[in-house]
CSV table of C-alpha atoms in Angstrom, one decimal:
chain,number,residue,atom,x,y,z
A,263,UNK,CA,20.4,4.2,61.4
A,264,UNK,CA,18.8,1.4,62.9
A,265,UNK,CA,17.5,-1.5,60.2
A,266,UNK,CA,13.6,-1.8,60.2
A,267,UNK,CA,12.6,-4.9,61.2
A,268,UNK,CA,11.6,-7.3,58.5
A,269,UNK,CA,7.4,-7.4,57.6
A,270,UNK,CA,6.8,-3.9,58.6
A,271,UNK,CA,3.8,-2.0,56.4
A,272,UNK,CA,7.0,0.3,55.3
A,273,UNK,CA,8.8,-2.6,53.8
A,274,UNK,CA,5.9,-4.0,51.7
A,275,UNK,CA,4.7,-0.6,50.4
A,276,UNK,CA,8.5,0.6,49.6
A,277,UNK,CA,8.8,-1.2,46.1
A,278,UNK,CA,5.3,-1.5,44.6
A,279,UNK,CA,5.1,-4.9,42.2
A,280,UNK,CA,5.5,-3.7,38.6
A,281,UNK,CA,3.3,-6.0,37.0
A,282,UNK,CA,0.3,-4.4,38.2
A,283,UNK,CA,1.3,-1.2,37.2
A,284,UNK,CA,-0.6,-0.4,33.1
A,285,UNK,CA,-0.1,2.7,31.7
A,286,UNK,CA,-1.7,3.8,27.9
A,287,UNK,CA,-1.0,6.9,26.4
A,288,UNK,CA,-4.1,8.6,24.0
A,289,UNK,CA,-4.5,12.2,22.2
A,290,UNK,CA,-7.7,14.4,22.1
A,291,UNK,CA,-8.6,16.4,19.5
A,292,UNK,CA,-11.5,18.5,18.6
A,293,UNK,CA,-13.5,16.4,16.0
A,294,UNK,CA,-15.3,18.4,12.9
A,295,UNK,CA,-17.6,16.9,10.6
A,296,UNK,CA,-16.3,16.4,7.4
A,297,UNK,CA,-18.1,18.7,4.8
A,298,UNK,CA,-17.0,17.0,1.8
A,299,UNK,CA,-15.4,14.3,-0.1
A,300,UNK,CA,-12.5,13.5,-2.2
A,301,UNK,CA,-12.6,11.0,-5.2
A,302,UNK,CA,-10.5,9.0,-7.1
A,303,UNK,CA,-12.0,7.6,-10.3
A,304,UNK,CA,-9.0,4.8,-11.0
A,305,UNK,CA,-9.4,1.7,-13.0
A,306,UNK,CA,-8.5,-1.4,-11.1
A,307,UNK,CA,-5.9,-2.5,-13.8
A,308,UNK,CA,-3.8,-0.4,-16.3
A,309,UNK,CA,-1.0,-1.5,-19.3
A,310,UNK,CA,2.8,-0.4,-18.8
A,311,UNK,CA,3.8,2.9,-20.9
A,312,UNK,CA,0.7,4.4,-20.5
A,313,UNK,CA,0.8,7.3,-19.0
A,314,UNK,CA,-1.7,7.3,-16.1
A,315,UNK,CA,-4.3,10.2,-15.7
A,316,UNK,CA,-6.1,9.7,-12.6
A,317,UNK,CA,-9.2,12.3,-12.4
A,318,UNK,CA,-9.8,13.5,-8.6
A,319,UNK,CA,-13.4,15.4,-7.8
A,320,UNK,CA,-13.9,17.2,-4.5
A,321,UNK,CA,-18.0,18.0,-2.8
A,322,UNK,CA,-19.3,19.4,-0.9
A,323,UNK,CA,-21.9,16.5,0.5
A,324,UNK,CA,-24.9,19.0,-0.4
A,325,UNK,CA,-23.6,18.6,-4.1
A,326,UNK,CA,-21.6,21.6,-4.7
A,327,UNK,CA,-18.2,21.3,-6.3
A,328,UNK,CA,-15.0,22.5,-4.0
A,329,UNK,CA,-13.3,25.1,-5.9
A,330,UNK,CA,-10.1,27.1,-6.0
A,331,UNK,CA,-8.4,24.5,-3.9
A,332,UNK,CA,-5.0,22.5,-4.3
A,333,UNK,CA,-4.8,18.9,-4.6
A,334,UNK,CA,-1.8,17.0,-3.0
A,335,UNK,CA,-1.1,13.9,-4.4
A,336,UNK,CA,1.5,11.0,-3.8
A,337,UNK,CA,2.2,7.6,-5.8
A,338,UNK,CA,3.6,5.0,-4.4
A,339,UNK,CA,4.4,1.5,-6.8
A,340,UNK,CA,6.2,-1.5,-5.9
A,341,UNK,CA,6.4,-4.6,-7.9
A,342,UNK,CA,3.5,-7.5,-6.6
A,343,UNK,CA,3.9,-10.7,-8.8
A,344,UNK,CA,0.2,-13.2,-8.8
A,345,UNK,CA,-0.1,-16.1,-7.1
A,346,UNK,CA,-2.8,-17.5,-9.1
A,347,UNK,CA,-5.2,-20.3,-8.1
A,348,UNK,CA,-4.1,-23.6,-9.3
A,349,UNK,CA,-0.8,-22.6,-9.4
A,350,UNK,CA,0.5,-22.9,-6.0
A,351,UNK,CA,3.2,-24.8,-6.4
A,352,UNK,CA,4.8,-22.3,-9.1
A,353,UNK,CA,7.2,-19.3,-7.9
A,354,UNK,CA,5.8,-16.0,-9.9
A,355,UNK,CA,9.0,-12.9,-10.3
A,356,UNK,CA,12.5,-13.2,-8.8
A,357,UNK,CA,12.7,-13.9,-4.9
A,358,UNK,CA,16.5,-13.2,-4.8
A,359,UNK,CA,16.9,-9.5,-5.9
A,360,UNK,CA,15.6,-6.7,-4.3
A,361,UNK,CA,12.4,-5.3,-6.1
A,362,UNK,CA,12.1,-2.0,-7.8
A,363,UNK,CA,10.1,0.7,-6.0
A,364,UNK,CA,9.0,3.8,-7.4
A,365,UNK,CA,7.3,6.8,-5.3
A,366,UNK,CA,6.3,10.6,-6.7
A,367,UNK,CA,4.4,13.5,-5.8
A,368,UNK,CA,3.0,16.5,-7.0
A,369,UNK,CA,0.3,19.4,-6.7
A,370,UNK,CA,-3.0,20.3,-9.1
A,371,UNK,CA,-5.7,23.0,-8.7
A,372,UNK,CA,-9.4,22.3,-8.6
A,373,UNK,CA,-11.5,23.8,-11.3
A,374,UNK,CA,-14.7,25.4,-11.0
A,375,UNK,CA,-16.3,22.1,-11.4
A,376,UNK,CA,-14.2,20.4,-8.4
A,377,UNK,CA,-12.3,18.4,-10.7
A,378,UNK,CA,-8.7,17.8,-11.2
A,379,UNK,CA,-6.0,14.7,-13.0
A,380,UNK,CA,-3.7,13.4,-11.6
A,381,UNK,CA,-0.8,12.4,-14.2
A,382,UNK,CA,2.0,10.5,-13.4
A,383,UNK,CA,4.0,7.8,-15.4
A,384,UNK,CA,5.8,4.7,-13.9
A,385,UNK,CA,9.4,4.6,-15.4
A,386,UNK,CA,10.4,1.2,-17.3
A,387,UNK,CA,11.4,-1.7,-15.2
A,388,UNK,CA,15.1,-2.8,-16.0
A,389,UNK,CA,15.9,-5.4,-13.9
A,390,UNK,CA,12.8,-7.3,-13.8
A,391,UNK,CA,9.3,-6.5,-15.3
A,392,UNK,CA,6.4,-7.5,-13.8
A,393,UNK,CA,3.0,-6.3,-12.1
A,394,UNK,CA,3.2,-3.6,-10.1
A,395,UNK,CA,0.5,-2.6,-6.8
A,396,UNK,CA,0.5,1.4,-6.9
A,397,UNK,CA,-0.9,3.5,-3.9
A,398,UNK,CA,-2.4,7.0,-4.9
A,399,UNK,CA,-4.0,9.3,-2.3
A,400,UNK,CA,-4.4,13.2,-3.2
A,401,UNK,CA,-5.4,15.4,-0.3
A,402,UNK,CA,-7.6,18.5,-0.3
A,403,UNK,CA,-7.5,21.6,2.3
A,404,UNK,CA,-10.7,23.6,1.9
A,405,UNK,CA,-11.2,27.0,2.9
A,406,UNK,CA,-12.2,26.3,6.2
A,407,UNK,CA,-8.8,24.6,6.4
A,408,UNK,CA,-10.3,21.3,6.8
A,409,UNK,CA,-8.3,18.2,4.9
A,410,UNK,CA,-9.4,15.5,3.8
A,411,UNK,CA,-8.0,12.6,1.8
A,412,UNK,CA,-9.4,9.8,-0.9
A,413,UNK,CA,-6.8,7.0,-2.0
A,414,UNK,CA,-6.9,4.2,-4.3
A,415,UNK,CA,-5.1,1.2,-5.0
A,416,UNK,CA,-4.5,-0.3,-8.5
A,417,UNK,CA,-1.7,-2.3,-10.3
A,418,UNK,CA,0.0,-1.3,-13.9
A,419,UNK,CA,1.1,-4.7,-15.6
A,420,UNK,CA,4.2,-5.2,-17.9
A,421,UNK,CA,3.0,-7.3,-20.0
A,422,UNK,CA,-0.1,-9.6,-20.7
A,423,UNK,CA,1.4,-12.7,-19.0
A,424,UNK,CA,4.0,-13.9,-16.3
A,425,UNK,CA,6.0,-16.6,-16.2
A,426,UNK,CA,6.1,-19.2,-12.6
A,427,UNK,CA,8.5,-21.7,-11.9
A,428,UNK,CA,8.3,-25.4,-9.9
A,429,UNK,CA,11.5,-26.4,-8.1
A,430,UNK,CA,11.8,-30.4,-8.5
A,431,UNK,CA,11.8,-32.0,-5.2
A,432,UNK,CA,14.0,-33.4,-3.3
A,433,UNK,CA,17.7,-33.0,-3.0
A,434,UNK,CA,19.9,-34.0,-6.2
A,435,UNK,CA,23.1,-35.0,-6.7
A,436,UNK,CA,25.7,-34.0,-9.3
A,437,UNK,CA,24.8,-35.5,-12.9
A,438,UNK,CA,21.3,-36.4,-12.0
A,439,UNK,CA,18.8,-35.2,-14.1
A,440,UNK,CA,16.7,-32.3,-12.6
A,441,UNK,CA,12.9,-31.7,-14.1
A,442,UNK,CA,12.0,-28.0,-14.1
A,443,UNK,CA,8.2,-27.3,-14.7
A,444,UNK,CA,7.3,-23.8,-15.9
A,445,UNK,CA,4.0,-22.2,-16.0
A,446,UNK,CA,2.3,-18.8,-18.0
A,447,UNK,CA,-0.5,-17.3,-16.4
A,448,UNK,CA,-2.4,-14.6,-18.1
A,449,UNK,CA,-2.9,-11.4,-15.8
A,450,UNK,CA,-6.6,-13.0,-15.0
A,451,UNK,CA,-4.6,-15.7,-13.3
A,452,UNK,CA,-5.6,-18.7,-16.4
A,453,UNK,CA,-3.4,-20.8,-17.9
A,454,UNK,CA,-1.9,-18.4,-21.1
């Protein structure tokens, strides 16, 4: 075969540039109108050892209750020390072990009145107590097989303080005194 002479139209079109080639990828779906709502009526903060009872409501948005449905729920909690204001400096929890994680799930039916509890309990903290940042979101399927979700976030403290520590600066040599500062802040984030 003969070779093509170089700067023919063939040449230029044979390997197009790639960096003017884009490509994006997308779904479509049929989109329905959601015909009711799911709620979580949590408190923004909860004591350690209580067991948790989470009440969940589904309506219809014309005021009806949904009824003779299943709630899906699922917990999530992992341990989120404060970082109070004022107390930057300060380390809050233990930055060299692996945290504690705790995840569950479970079913409830609706009553009549739309309503349902979601109870769960977060098991004791052995290796090292402190507040924890817990995920809930229950899913309901109407009869119309439509889902919908409601979630809430909340965290369950250990205790009614936490204790921060401030590394002395600098580096320091063998038999020099090191001064340690520590710090308790309440779960408001004030000096305890």
């Amino acid at each position: 075969n003969p070779t093509p002479a170089p700067n023919t139209p063939e040449d230029q079109v044979a390997e197009p540039d790639w960096r003017l080639i884009a490509t994006h990828a997308f779904q479509v779906e049929d989109y329905r109108v959601n015909t009711f709502e799911v709620t979580l009526a949590a408190a923004e903060e909860y004591a350690q050892g209580v067991e948790l009872d989470i009440p969940v409501s589904a309506r219809y948005f014309m005021g009806k209750p949904l009824s003779k449905a299943e709630v899906s729920w699922m917990v999530y909690a992992e341990n989120d020390f404060p970082r109070p204001r004022g107390f930057d400096e300060f380390q809050f929890g233990n930055v060299t072990v692996d945290e504690e994680t705790f995840s569950a799930e479970g079913t409830a039916a609706l009553s009549s009145k739309g309503e349902a509890a979601v109870v769960f309990s977060l098991p004791e903290q052995t290796t090292h107590p402190g507040p924890r940042r817990v995920s809930l979101t229950a899913s309901v399927t109407d009869a119309n097989q439509q889902t919908l979700s409601g979630s809430k976030r909340f965290t369950v403290h250990s205790s009614d303080f936490y204790l921060g520590l401030r590394e002395p600066d600098g580096v320091h040599r063998a038999g020099d005194k090191a001064t340690f500062a520590i710090a308790a802040v309440t779960t408001e984030g004030k000096a305890h």
